[in-house]
Short mmCIF file of C-alpha atoms in Angstrom, two decimals:
data_model
loop_
_atom_site.label_atom_id
_atom_site.label_comp_id
_atom_site.label_asym_id
_atom_site.label_seq_id
_atom_site.Cartn_x
_atom_site.Cartn_y
_atom_site.Cartn_z
CA ALA A 1 0.00 0.00 0.00
CA GLN A 2 1.09 3.55 -0.66
CA ARG A 3 1.72 5.58 2.45
CA VAL A 4 3.47 8.80 3.41
CA THR A 5 4.47 9.61 6.97
CA GLN A 6 5.65 12.88 8.47
CA PRO A 7 6.63 12.23 12.07
CA GLU A 8 6.54 15.84 13.29
CA LYS A 9 3.23 17.67 13.55
CA LEU A 10 4.98 20.87 14.58
CA LEU A 11 8.54 22.06 14.12
CA SER A 12 9.74 25.32 15.60
CA VAL A 13 13.11 26.86 14.72
CA PHE A 14 14.68 30.27 15.09
CA LYS A 15 15.28 32.51 12.11
CA GLY A 16 18.61 31.67 10.50
CA ALA A 17 18.71 28.12 11.87
CA PRO A 18 18.73 25.07 9.58
CA VAL A 19 15.47 23.28 8.92
CA GLU A 20 14.77 19.66 8.10
CA LEU A 21 11.23 18.41 7.63
CA LYS A 22 11.11 14.63 7.59
CA CYS A 23 9.16 12.49 5.16
CA ASN A 24 9.13 8.72 4.72
CA TYR A 25 7.13 6.74 2.24
CA SER A 26 6.14 3.19 1.42
CA TYR A 27 5.52 2.21 -2.18
CA SER A 28 6.47 -0.89 -4.10
CA GLY A 29 7.33 0.82 -7.40
CA SER A 30 9.19 3.98 -8.34
CA PRO A 31 7.15 6.86 -7.01
CA GLU A 32 7.29 10.51 -7.79
CA LEU A 33 7.81 12.51 -4.59
CA PHE A 34 6.75 16.07 -3.97
CA TRP A 35 6.57 18.72 -1.32
CA TYR A 36 3.53 20.97 -1.16
CA VAL A 37 3.23 24.08 0.99
CA GLN A 38 0.25 25.97 2.31
CA TYR A 39 0.88 29.45 3.63
CA SER A 40 -1.66 31.08 5.93
CA ARG A 41 -4.92 31.83 4.08
CA GLN A 42 -3.53 30.58 0.77
CA ARG A 43 -4.23 27.51 -1.30
CA LEU A 44 -2.09 24.43 -1.46
CA GLN A 45 0.79 24.92 -3.89
CA LEU A 46 3.69 22.89 -5.17
CA LEU A 47 7.04 23.65 -3.56
CA LEU A 48 9.25 21.15 -5.35
CA ARG A 49 9.39 17.68 -6.87
CA HIS A 50 12.28 15.27 -6.71
CA ILE A 51 12.59 14.63 -10.43
CA SER A 52 13.33 18.26 -11.25
CA ARG A 53 16.11 18.50 -8.65
CA GLU A 54 15.32 22.18 -8.22
CA SER A 55 15.94 24.44 -5.28
CA ILE A 56 12.87 26.53 -4.59
CA LYS A 57 12.97 29.37 -2.03
CA GLY A 58 16.21 27.84 -0.77
CA PHE A 59 14.61 24.45 -0.07
CA THR A 60 16.00 21.19 -1.39
CA ALA A 61 14.94 17.58 -1.00
CA ASP A 62 16.83 14.42 -1.86
CA LEU A 63 15.11 11.16 -2.60
CA ASN A 64 16.79 8.31 -0.69
CA LYS A 65 15.34 5.10 -2.05
CA GLY A 66 17.29 2.96 0.40
CA GLU A 67 15.75 4.71 3.39
CA THR A 68 12.51 5.52 1.51
CA SER A 69 12.83 9.12 2.61
CA PHE A 70 12.39 12.52 1.00
CA HIS A 71 13.35 15.01 3.68
CA LEU A 72 13.00 18.73 2.99
CA LYS A 73 15.91 20.94 4.00
CA LYS A 74 16.85 24.59 4.12
CA PRO A 75 20.13 25.86 5.55
CA PHE A 76 18.82 29.16 6.94
CA ALA A 77 15.15 29.48 7.85
CA GLN A 78 13.26 32.72 7.25
CA GLU A 79 10.12 33.91 9.04
CA GLU A 80 8.21 33.80 5.76
CA ASP A 81 8.86 30.04 5.61
CA SER A 82 6.31 29.54 8.39
CA ALA A 83 3.60 27.38 6.83
CA MET A 84 2.12 23.91 6.63
CA TYR A 85 4.25 21.48 4.61
CA TYR A 86 2.93 18.29 3.05
CA CYS A 87 4.99 15.52 1.55
CA ALA A 88 3.17 13.70 -1.25
CA LEU A 89 3.62 10.66 -3.43
CA SER A 90 2.27 10.14 -6.92
CA ALA A 91 2.16 6.78 -8.62
CA ASP A 92 1.49 8.11 -12.09
CA ASN A 93 3.76 9.88 -14.54
CA TYR A 94 2.16 13.29 -14.40
CA GLY A 95 2.28 14.18 -10.74
CA GLN A 96 -1.40 13.58 -10.08
CA ASN A 97 -3.60 11.54 -7.76
CA PHE A 98 -1.42 12.07 -4.76
CA VAL A 99 -1.09 10.29 -1.46
CA PHE A 100 -0.37 13.04 1.03
CA GLY A 101 1.29 12.84 4.41
CA PRO A 102 -0.39 14.39 7.45
CA GLY A 103 1.71 17.53 7.23
CA THR A 104 4.19 19.38 9.43
CA ARG A 105 3.59 22.91 10.62
CA LEU A 106 6.83 24.89 10.48
CA SER A 107 7.06 27.88 12.76
CA VAL A 108 10.09 30.14 12.30
CA LEU A 109 10.59 32.30 15.33
CA PRO A 110 12.21 35.76 15.15
CA GLU B 1 -10.15 34.41 -12.87
CA THR B 2 -8.12 31.72 -14.58
CA GLY B 3 -7.39 29.59 -11.51
CA VAL B 4 -9.52 26.88 -9.94
CA THR B 5 -12.61 28.24 -8.22
CA GLN B 6 -14.82 26.35 -5.79
CA SER B 7 -18.27 27.11 -4.42
CA PRO B 8 -19.56 27.53 -1.88
CA THR B 9 -16.70 28.39 0.44
CA HIS B 10 -18.53 27.21 3.55
CA LEU B 11 -21.53 24.96 4.05
CA ILE B 12 -23.39 23.48 7.01
CA LYS B 13 -25.55 20.40 6.53
CA THR B 14 -27.45 18.03 8.77
CA ARG B 15 -26.58 14.35 9.09
CA GLY B 16 -28.44 12.29 6.48
CA GLN B 17 -28.74 15.16 4.00
CA GLN B 18 -27.17 15.37 0.57
CA VAL B 19 -24.68 17.99 -0.60
CA THR B 20 -23.30 19.19 -3.94
CA LEU B 21 -19.98 21.01 -4.18
CA ARG B 22 -18.86 22.76 -7.36
CA CYS B 23 -15.55 23.38 -9.05
CA SER B 24 -14.53 25.38 -12.11
CA SER B 25 -11.30 24.16 -13.62
CA GLN B 26 -8.41 26.35 -14.60
CA SER B 27 -8.63 27.47 -18.20
CA GLY B 28 -7.14 24.85 -20.53
CA HIS B 29 -7.42 22.00 -18.02
CA ASN B 30 -9.51 18.95 -18.91
CA THR B 31 -9.06 16.78 -15.82
CA VAL B 32 -10.38 17.40 -12.34
CA SER B 33 -9.62 15.64 -9.08
CA TRP B 34 -11.28 15.90 -5.68
CA TYR B 35 -9.71 15.53 -2.28
CA GLN B 36 -11.05 15.42 1.27
CA GLN B 37 -8.97 17.05 3.99
CA ALA B 38 -10.10 16.33 7.52
CA LEU B 39 -8.92 18.60 10.31
CA GLY B 40 -5.27 17.99 11.13
CA GLN B 41 -4.71 15.61 8.24
CA GLY B 42 -3.36 15.73 4.73
CA PRO B 43 -5.68 15.68 1.73
CA GLN B 44 -7.06 12.27 0.73
CA PHE B 45 -7.77 11.47 -2.91
CA ILE B 46 -11.47 10.86 -3.61
CA PHE B 47 -11.59 10.52 -7.41
CA GLN B 48 -10.56 12.01 -10.73
CA TYR B 49 -12.67 12.82 -13.78
CA TYR B 50 -11.53 13.00 -17.38
CA ARG B 51 -13.78 13.37 -20.42
CA GLU B 52 -16.80 13.30 -18.12
CA GLU B 53 -15.96 9.84 -16.77
CA GLU B 54 -14.45 8.71 -13.51
CA ASN B 55 -10.79 7.97 -14.13
CA GLY B 56 -9.50 6.74 -10.80
CA ARG B 57 -10.91 6.52 -7.30
CA GLY B 58 -9.58 6.46 -3.78
CA ASN B 59 -10.92 4.57 -0.80
CA PHE B 60 -14.30 6.31 -0.54
CA PRO B 61 -17.77 4.72 -0.48
CA PRO B 62 -20.20 4.98 -3.41
CA ARG B 63 -22.20 7.71 -1.68
CA PHE B 64 -19.38 9.97 -2.86
CA SER B 65 -20.02 10.58 -6.54
CA GLY B 66 -19.10 13.15 -9.11
CA LEU B 67 -19.81 14.70 -12.44
CA GLN B 68 -17.71 16.48 -15.01
CA PHE B 69 -19.39 18.69 -17.58
CA PRO B 70 -18.39 19.45 -21.20
CA ASN B 71 -16.85 22.74 -20.08
CA TYR B 72 -14.70 20.68 -17.66
CA SER B 73 -16.34 22.08 -14.54
CA SER B 74 -17.19 19.46 -11.95
CA GLU B 75 -19.45 18.56 -9.06
CA LEU B 76 -18.86 16.41 -6.02
CA ASN B 77 -22.02 14.89 -4.54
CA VAL B 78 -22.19 13.26 -1.15
CA ASN B 79 -25.35 11.41 -0.09
CA ALA B 80 -26.47 10.38 3.38
CA LEU B 81 -24.03 12.73 5.09
CA GLU B 82 -22.25 11.51 8.19
CA LEU B 83 -20.58 13.55 10.89
CA ASP B 84 -17.17 12.27 9.71
CA ASP B 85 -17.77 13.87 6.33
CA SER B 86 -17.02 17.22 7.95
CA ALA B 87 -13.87 18.37 6.18
CA LEU B 88 -12.34 20.73 3.66
CA TYR B 89 -13.01 19.50 0.13
CA LEU B 90 -10.38 20.45 -2.42
CA CYS B 91 -10.67 20.42 -6.16
CA ALA B 92 -7.60 20.30 -8.39
CA SER B 93 -7.48 20.63 -12.15
CA SER B 94 -4.87 19.51 -14.63
CA GLN B 95 -4.30 18.91 -18.32
CA THR B 96 -3.88 15.33 -19.50
CA GLY B 97 -0.37 14.65 -20.68
CA GLU B 98 1.00 17.65 -18.86
CA TRP B 99 2.57 17.71 -15.49
CA GLY B 100 1.02 18.97 -12.29
CA TYR B 101 -2.06 20.22 -10.58
CA THR B 102 -3.67 23.52 -9.63
CA PHE B 103 -5.63 23.41 -6.40
CA GLY B 104 -8.66 25.45 -5.48
CA SER B 105 -9.16 27.06 -2.09
CA GLY B 106 -11.67 24.45 -1.02
CA THR B 107 -15.17 24.18 0.42
CA ARG B 108 -15.44 23.76 4.18
CA LEU B 109 -18.32 21.33 4.89
CA THR B 110 -19.64 20.96 8.42
CA VAL B 111 -22.10 18.17 9.16
CA VAL B 112 -24.11 18.57 12.36
#
């Protein structure tokens, strides 16, 4: 069965500190992994996907198939990074029909 | 507006009633998907529609049904509402063969 876990419901860090949001998945094939973000009073939006290997807003994520993880990292957190972050898995080729994790709320303190 | 729009934004229904939620796809998108997001949880995939037919379904009972219209707008219908149906319902549109989704802001359904 496809499943995404995010062990931390809430993560608080100080501005300028490194951030790592954890994500683990279970899937028998080769999934596409994504991170979605939801800022306060905004709709859910894509942050990054593993296949593009991009760095968006300073965030990066590496897919570790051995550990079935896709942790999201940023070296220096900013207050505007405070948001809800969802890790998601897609079994199709077009990044659709996701299985989402429960989400982690990141709070960056001044 | 060219993004995904959902209506209504909020809705209160009584247990046992039926509800219809509406979604207008982003311009140029021909596929629509619906998700249920309970409080404190991530979105859960309900189903997807393409060319007016259901094209994939998550683990939801048949009382959750949908429609897609020729203009690619969509409806989510839920019969015999239960208290656990209280959630934020998200619509997302996409274009077949192209990557990615655009999410709407959602409809908050409260069942009392």
